[in-house]
mmCIF file of C-alpha atoms in Angstrom:
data_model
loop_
_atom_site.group_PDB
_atom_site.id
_atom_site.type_symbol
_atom_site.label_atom_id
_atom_site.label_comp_id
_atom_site.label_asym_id
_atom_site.label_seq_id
_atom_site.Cartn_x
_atom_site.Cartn_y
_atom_site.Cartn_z
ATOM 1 C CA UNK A 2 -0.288 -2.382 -39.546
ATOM 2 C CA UNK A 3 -3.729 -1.273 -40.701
ATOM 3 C CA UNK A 4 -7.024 -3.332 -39.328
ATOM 4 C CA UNK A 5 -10.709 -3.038 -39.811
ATOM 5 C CA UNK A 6 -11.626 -2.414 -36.194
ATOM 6 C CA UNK A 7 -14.965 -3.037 -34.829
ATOM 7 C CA UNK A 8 -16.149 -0.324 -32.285
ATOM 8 C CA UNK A 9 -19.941 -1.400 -31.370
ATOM 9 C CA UNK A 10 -23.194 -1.865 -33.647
ATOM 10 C CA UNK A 11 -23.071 0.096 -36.804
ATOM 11 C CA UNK A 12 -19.099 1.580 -35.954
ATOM 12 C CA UNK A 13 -16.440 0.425 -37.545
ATOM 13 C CA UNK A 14 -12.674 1.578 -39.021
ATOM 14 C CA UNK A 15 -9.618 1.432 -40.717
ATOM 15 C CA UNK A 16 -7.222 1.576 -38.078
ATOM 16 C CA UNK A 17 -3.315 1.495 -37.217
ATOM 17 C CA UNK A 18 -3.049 -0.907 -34.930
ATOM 18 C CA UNK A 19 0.120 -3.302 -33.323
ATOM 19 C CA UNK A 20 1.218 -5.800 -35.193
ATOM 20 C CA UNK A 21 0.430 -9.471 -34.248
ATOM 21 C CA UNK A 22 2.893 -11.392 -32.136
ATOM 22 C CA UNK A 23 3.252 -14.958 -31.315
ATOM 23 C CA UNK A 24 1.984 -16.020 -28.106
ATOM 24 C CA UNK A 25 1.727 -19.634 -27.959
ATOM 25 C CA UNK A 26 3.858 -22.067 -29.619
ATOM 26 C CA UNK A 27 1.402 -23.694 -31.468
ATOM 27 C CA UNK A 28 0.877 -20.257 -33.240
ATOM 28 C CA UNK A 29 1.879 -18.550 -36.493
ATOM 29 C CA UNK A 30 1.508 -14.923 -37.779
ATOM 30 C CA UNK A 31 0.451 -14.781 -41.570
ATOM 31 C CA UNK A 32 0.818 -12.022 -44.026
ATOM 32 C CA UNK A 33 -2.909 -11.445 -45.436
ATOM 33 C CA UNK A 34 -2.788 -11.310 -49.341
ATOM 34 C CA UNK A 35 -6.601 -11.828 -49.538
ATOM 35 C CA UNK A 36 -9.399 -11.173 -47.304
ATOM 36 C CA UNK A 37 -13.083 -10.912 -47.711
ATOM 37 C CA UNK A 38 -16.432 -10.091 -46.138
ATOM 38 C CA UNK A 39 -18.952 -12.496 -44.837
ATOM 39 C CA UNK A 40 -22.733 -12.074 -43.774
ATOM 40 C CA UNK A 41 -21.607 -13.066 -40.461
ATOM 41 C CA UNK A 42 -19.226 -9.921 -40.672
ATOM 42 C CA UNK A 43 -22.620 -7.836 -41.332
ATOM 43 C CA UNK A 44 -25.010 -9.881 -38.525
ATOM 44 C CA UNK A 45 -21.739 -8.408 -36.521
ATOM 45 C CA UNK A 46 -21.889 -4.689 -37.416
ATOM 46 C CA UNK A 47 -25.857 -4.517 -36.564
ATOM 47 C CA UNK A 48 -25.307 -5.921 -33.099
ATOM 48 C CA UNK A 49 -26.513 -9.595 -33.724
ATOM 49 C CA UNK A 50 -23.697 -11.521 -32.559
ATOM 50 C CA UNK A 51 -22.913 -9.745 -29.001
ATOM 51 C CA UNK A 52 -19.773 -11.501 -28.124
ATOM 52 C CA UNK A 53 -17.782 -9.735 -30.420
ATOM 53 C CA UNK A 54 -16.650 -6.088 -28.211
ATOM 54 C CA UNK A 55 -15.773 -2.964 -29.458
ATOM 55 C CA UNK A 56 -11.429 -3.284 -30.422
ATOM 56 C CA UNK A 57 -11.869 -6.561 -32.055
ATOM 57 C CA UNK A 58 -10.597 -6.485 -35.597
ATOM 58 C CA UNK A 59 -13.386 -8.642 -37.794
ATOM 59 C CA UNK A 60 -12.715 -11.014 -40.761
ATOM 60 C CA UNK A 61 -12.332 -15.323 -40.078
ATOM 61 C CA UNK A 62 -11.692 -15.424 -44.163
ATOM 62 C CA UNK A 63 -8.073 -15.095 -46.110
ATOM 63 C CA UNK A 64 -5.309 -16.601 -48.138
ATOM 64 C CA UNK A 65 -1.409 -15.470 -46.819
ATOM 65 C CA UNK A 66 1.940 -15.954 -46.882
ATOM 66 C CA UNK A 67 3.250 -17.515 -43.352
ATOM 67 C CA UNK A 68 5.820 -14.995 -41.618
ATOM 68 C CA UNK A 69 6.665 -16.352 -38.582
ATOM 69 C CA UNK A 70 6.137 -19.794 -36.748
ATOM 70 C CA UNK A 71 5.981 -20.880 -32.899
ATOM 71 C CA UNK A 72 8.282 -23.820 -31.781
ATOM 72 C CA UNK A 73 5.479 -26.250 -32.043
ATOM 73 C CA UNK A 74 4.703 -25.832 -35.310
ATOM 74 C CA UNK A 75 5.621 -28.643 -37.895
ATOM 75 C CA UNK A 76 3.188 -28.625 -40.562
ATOM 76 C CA UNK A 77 3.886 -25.333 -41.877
ATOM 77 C CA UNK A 78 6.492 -23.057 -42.762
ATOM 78 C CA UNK A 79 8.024 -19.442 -43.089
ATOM 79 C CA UNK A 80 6.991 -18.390 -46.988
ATOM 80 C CA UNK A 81 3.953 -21.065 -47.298
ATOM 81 C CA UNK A 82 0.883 -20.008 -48.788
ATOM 82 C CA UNK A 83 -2.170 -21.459 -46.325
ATOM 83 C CA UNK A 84 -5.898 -20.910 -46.274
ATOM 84 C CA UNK A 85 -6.870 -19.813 -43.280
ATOM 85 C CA UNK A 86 -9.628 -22.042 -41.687
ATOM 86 C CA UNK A 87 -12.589 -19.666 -40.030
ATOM 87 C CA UNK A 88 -12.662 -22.335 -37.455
ATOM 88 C CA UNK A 89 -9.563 -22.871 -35.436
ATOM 89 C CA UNK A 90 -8.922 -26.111 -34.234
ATOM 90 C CA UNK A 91 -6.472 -27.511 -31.382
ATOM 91 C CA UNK A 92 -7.119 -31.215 -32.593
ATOM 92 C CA UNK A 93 -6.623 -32.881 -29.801
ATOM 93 C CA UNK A 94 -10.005 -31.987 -27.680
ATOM 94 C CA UNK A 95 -12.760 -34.210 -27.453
ATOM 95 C CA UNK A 96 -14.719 -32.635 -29.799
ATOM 96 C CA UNK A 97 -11.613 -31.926 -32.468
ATOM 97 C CA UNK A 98 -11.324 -35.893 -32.160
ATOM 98 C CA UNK A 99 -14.883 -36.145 -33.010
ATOM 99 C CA UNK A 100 -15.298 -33.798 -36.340
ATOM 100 C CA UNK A 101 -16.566 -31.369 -34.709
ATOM 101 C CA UNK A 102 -14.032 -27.929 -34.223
ATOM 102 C CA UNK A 103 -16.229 -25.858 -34.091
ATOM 103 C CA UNK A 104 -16.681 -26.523 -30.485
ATOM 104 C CA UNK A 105 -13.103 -26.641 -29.670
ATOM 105 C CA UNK A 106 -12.450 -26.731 -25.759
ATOM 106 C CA UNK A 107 -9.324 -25.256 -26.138
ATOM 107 C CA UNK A 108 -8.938 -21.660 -24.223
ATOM 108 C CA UNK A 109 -7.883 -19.773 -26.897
ATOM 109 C CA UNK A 110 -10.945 -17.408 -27.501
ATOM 110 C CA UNK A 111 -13.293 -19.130 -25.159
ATOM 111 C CA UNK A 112 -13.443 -22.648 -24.175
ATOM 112 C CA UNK A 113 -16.519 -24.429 -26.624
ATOM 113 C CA UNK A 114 -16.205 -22.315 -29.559
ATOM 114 C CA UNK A 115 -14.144 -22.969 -32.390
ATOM 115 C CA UNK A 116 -15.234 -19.985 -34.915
ATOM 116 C CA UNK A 117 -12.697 -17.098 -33.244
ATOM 117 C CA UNK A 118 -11.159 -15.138 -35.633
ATOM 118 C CA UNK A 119 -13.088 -11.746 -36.112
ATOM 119 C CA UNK A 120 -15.206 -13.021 -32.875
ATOM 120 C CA UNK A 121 -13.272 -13.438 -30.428
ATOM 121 C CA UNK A 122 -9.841 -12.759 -31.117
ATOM 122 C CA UNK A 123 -8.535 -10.217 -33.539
ATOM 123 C CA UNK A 124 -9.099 -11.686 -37.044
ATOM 124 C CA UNK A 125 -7.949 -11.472 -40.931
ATOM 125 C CA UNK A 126 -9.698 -8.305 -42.103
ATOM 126 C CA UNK A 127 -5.949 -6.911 -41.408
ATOM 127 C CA UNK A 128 -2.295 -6.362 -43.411
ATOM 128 C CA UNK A 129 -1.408 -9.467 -40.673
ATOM 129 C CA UNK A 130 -2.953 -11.812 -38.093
ATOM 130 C CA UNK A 131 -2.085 -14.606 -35.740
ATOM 131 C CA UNK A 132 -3.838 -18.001 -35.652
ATOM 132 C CA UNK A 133 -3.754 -20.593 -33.299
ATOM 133 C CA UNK A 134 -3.048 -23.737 -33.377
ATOM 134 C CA UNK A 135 -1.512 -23.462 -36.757
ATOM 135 C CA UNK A 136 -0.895 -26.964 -37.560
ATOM 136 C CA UNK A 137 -4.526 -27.704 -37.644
ATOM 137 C CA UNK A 138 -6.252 -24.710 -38.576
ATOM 138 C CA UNK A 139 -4.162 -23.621 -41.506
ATOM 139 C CA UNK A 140 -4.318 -25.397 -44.889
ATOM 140 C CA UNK A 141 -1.293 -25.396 -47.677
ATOM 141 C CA UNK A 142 -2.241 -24.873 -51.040
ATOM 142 C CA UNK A 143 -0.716 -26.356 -54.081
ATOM 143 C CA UNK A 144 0.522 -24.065 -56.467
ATOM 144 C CA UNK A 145 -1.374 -22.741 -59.335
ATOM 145 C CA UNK A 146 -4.343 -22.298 -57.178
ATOM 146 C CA UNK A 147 -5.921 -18.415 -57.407
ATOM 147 C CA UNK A 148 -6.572 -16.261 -54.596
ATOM 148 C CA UNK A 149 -10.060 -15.824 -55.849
ATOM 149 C CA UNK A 150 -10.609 -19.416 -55.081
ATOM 150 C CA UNK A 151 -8.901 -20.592 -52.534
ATOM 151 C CA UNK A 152 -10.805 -18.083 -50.478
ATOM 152 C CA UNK A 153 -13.718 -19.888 -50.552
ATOM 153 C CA UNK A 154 -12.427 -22.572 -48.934
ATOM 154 C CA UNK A 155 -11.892 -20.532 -45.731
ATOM 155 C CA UNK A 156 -16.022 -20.646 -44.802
ATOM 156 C CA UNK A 157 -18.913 -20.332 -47.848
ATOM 157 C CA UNK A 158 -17.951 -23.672 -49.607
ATOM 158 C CA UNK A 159 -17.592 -25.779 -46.499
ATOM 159 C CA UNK A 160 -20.614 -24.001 -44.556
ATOM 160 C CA UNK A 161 -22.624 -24.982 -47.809
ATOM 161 C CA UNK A 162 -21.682 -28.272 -47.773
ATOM 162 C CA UNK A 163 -20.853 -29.080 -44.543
ATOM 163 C CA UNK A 164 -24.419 -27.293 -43.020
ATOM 164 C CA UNK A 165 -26.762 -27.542 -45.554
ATOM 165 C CA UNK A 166 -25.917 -30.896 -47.978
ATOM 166 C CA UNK A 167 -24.154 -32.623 -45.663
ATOM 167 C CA UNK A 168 -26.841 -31.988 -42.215
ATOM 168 C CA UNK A 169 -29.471 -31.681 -44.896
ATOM 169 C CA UNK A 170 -29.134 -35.356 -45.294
ATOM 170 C CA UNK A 171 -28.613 -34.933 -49.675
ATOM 171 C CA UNK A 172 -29.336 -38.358 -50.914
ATOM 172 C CA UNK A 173 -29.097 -39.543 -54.862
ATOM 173 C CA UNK A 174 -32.516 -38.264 -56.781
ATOM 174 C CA UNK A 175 -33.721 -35.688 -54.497
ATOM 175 C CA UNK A 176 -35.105 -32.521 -55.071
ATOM 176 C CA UNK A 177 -33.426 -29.613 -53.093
ATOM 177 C CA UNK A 178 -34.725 -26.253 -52.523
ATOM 178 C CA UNK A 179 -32.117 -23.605 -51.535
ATOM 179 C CA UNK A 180 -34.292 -20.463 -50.157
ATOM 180 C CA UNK A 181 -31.499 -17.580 -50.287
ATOM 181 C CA UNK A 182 -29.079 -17.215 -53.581
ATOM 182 C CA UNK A 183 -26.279 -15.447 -51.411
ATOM 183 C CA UNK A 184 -22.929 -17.082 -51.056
ATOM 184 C CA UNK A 185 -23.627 -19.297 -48.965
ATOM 185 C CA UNK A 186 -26.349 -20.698 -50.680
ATOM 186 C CA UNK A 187 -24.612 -20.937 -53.776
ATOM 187 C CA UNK A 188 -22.004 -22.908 -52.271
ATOM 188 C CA UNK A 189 -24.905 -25.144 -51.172
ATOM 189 C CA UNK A 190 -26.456 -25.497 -54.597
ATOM 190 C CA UNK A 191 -22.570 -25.984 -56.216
ATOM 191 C CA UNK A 192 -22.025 -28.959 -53.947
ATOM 192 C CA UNK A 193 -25.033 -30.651 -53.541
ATOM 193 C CA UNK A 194 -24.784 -32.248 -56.508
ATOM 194 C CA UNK A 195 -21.911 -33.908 -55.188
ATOM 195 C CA UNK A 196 -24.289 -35.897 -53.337
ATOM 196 C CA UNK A 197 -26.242 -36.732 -56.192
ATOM 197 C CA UNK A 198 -29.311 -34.356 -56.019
ATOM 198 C CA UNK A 199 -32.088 -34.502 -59.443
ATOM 199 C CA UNK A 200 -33.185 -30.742 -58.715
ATOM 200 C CA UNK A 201 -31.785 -28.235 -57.168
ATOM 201 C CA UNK A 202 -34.303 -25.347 -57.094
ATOM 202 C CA UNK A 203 -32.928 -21.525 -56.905
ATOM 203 C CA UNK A 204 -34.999 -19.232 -54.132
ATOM 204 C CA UNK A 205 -34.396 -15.706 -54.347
ATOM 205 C CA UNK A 206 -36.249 -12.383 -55.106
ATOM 206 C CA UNK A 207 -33.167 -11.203 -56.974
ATOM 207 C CA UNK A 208 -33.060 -12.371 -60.828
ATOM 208 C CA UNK A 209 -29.793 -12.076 -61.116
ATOM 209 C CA UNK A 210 -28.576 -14.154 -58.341
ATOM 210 C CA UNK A 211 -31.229 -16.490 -59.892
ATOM 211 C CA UNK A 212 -29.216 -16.496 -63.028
ATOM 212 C CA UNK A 213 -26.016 -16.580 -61.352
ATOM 213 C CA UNK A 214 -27.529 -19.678 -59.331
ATOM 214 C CA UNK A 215 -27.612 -21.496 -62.447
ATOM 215 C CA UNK A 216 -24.670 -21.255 -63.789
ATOM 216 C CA UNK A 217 -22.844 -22.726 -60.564
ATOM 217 C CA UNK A 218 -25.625 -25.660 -60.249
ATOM 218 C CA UNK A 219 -29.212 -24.906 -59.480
ATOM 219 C CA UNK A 220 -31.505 -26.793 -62.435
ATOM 220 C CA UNK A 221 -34.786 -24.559 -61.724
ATOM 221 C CA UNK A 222 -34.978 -20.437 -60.433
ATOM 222 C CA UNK A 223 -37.983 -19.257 -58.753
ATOM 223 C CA UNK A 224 -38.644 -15.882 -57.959
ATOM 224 C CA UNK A 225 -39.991 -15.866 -54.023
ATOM 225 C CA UNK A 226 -41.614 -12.413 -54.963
ATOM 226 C CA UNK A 227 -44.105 -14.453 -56.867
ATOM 227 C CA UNK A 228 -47.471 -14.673 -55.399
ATOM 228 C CA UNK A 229 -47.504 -18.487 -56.636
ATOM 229 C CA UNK A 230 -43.610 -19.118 -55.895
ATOM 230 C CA UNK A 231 -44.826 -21.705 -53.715
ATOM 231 C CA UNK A 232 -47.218 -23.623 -56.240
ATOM 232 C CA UNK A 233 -44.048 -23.015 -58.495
ATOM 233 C CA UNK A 234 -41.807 -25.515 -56.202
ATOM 234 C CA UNK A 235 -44.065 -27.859 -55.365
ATOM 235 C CA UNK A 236 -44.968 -28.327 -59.195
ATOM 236 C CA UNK A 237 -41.433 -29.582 -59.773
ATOM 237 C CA UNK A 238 -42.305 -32.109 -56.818
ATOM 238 C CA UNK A 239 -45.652 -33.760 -58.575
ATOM 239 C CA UNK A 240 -46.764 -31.428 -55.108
ATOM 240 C CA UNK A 241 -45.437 -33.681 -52.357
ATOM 241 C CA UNK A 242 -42.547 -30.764 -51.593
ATOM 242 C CA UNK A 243 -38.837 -31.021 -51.705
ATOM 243 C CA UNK A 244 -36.516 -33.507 -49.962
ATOM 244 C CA UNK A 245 -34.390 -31.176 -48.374
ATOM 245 C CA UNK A 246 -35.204 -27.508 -47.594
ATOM 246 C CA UNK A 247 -31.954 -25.120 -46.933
ATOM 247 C CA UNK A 248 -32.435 -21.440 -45.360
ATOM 248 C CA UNK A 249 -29.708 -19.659 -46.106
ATOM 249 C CA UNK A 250 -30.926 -16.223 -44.851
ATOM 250 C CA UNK A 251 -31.409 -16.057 -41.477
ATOM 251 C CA UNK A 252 -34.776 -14.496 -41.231
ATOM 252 C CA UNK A 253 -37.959 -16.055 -39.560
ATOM 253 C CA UNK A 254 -39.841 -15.621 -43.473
ATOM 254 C CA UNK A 255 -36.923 -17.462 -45.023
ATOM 255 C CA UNK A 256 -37.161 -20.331 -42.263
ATOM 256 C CA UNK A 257 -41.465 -20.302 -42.444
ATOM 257 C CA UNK A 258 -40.892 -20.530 -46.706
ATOM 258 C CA UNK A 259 -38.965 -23.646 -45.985
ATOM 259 C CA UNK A 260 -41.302 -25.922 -43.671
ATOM 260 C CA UNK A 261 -43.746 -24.983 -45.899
ATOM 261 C CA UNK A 262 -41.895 -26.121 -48.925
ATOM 262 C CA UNK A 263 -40.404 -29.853 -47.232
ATOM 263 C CA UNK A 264 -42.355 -33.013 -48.092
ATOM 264 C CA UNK A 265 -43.354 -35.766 -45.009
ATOM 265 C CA UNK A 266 -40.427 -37.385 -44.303
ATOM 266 C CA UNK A 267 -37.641 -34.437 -45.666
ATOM 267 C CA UNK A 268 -35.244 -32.453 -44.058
ATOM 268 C CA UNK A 269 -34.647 -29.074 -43.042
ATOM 269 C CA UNK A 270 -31.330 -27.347 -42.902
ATOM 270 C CA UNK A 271 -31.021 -23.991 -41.441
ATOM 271 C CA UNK A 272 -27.324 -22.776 -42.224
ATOM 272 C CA UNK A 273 -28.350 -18.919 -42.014
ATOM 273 C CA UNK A 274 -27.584 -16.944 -38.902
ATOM 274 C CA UNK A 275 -30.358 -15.765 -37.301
ATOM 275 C CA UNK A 276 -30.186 -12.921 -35.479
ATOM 276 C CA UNK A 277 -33.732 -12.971 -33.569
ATOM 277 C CA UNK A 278 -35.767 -15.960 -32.814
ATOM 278 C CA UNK A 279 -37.988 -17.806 -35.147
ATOM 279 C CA UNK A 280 -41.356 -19.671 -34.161
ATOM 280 C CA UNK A 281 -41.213 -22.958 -34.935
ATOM 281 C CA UNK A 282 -44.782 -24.303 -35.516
ATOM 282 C CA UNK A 283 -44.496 -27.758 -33.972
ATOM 283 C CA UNK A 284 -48.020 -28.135 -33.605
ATOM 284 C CA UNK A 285 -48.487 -28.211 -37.896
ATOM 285 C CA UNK A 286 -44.887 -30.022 -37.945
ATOM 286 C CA UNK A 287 -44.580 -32.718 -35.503
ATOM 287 C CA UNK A 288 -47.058 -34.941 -37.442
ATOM 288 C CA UNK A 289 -44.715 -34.489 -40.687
ATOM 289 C CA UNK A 290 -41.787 -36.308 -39.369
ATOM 290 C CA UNK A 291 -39.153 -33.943 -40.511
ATOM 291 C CA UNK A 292 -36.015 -33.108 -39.319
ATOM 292 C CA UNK A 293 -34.559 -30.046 -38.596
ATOM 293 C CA UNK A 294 -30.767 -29.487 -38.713
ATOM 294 C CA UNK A 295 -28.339 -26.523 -37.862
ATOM 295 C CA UNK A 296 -25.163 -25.720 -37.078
ATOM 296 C CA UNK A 297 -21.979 -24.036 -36.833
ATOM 297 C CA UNK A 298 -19.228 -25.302 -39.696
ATOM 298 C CA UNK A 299 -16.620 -27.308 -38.610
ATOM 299 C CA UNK A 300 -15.029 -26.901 -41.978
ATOM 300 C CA UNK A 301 -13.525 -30.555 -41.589
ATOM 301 C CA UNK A 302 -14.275 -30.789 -45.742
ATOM 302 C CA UNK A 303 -12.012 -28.299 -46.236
ATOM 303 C CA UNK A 304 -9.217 -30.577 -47.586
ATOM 304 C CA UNK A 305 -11.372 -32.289 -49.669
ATOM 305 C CA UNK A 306 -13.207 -29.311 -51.323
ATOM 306 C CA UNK A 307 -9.606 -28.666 -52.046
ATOM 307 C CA UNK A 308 -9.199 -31.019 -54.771
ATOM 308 C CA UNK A 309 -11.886 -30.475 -55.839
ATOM 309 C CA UNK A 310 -11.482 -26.766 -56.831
ATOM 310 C CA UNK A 311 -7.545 -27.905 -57.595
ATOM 311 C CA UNK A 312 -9.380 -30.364 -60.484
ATOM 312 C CA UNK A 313 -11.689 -27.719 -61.764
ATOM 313 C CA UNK A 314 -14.651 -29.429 -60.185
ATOM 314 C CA UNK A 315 -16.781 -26.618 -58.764
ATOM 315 C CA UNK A 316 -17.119 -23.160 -60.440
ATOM 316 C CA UNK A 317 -15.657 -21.356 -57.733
ATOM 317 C CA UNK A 318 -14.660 -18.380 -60.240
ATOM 318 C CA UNK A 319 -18.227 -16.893 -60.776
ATOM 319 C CA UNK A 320 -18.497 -16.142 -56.514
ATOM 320 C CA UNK A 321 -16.016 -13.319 -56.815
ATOM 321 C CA UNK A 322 -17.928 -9.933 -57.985
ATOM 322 C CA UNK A 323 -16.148 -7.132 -56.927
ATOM 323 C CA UNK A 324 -12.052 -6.469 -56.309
ATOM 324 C CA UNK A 325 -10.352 -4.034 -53.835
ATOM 325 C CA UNK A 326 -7.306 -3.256 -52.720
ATOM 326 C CA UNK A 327 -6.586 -4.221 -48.722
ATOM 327 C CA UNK A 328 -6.726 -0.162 -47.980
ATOM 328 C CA UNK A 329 -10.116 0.089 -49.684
ATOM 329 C CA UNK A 330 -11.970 -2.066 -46.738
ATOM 330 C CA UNK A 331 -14.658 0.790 -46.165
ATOM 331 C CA UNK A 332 -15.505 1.131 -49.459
ATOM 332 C CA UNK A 333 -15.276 -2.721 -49.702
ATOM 333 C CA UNK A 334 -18.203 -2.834 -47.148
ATOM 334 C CA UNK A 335 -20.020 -0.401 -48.556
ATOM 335 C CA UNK A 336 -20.331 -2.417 -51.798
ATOM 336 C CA UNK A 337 -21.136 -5.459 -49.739
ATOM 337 C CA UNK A 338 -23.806 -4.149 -47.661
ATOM 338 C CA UNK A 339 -25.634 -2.408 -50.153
ATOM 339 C CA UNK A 340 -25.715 -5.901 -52.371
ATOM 340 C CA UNK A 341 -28.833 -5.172 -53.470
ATOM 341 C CA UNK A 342 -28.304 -2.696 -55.414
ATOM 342 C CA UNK A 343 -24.650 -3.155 -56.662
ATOM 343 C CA UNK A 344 -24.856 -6.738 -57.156
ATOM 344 C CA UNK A 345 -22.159 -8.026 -54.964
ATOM 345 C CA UNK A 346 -21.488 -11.873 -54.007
ATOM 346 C CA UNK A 347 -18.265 -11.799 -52.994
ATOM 347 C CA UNK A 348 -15.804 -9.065 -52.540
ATOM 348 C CA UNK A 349 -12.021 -9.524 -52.502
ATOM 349 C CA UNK A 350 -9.839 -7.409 -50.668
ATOM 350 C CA UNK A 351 -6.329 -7.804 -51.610
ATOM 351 C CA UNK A 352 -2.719 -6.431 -50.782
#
């Protein structure tokens, strides 16, 4: 089969490589029909996230067809069409038990991290792939569901929620700031009015991911390359700042615009991945009483996102920009990584 092979910062591939094969019981191979590319998939390729070694085939994201099943497995079947969870959970650890996967003691991958696929074990950037534990990390979906938004369900919309509305600590009435108009933080802004936020304020030096913002749930855009972007917020606050601040960048700047943005009292959700460390100014801070939340997803909303998207609920169809084939992954990344200038939010590769 053909894979997009990782081979060390800045190298990567369209390989033939061996097929998958079962190894555990508990496993099933899937035929990818739709893949995609994540930040995370980018913070990879420039040598942020050093667990992941040269050989590893990349991608946690993709809708398929199941192919083959281990002994063990009863929840799913040959010819089902699954969303494939970027976290892979065992479900029976201590910290499955406890909502929280994506700290999975199970071996598979390393003991303590859930998030394997494309990390580390091969992942779904690939004609096929094999996932663990498949009765608990694989999701059926009902028919008449697209491609185009079922794979969203796989990370953005439940790292959104999950990491920045749900940590953030969204309550009915308040005013939300998302600094970052990527796709993760429009999956923020399209579900945190699920939770009943007022305002939901658009941060981005991008218009058009402004405008985009809008349209899947941000009431207010401001443009960060404003020299008064921050007078801008806090005007839609009567100045006391926003409830809940949510960096969805991973840069220091991003993280600095939000503490400076959070009213006494708010919240702070970092669901960006940072690739260097930030300061944190606790000396200015402490006295604020904020909080400060961040975390890996443990996509645990997954299901429930679901029906959501199956009842029309959240505008999943504006994410998807661009559309490849499977064989066109280089030029794929190419789009992605140069979003800037061809406007790219999410990319679909399919077979």
């Amino acid at each position: 089969m053909k894979a997009l092979v990782y081979h060390g910062p800045g190298s990567m591939s369209w390989d033939e490589v061996p097929d998958p094969v079962l190894i555990h019981p508990t496993d099933a191979i899937v035929q990818v029909d739709t893949t995609t590319i994540c930040g995370t998939d980018l913070h990879i390729l420039k040598g942020d996230v050093p667990a992941v070694t040269p050989g590893r085939i990349l991608g946690h994201e993709a809708v398929g067809t199941v192919l083959e099943v281990g002994g063990s497995v009863t929840n799913v079947a040959v010819g089902d069409r699954v969303i494939v969870s970027c976290i892979s959970s065992c479900g029976t650890c201590s910290y499955c038990r406890s909502g929280n996967p994506s700290h999975c003691l199970a071996d598979e991958g390393a003991s303590g991290i859930g998030w394997i696929l494309g990390h580390l074990i091969d992942g779904t950037q690939a004609e096929k792939v094999r996932i663990p534990f498949a009765d608990t990390s694989l999701y059926t979906l009902p028919d008449g569901v697209p491609d185009a938004a079922a794979i969203l369900l796989s990370d953005i919309l439940p790292t959104g929620f999950e990491i920045g509305v749900q940590y953030g600590r969204v309550k009915p009435g308040d005013t939300v700031a998302v600094v970052g108009a990527g796709p993760v933080g429009l999956a923020a802004m399209a579900t945190a009015g699920l939770y009943g936020a007022a305002q939901i304020i658009a941060i981005d030096l991008d218009p058009s991911r402004l405008e985009l913002a809008r349209q899947v749930g941000a009431t207010h855009g401001v443009n960060s390359g404003d020299a008064d972007w921050k007078e801008q917020v806090l005007a839609l606050t009567d100045g006391y700042g926003v409830d809940v601040a949510i960096e969805a960048v991973g840069v220091p700047v991003t993280f600095d615009m939000c503490t400076r943005l959070v009213r006494p009292g708010g919240s702070i959700a970092n669901v960006g991945v940072h690739g260097r460390s930030v300061e944190v100014e606790l000396d200015r801070l402490w006295i604020q009483n904020i909080t400060i939340s961040m975390g890996l997803v443990n996509t645990t909303t997954l299901g429930m996102l679901l029906k959501l998207v199956v009842q029309g609920k959240l505008p999943v169809e504006t994410f998807v920009t661009h559309r490849f084939g499977l064989d066109d992954m280089m030029s794929a990344y190419e789009t992605f990584g140069n979003a800037a200038q061809t406007k790219a939010l999410k990319v679909l590769l399919s077979r």
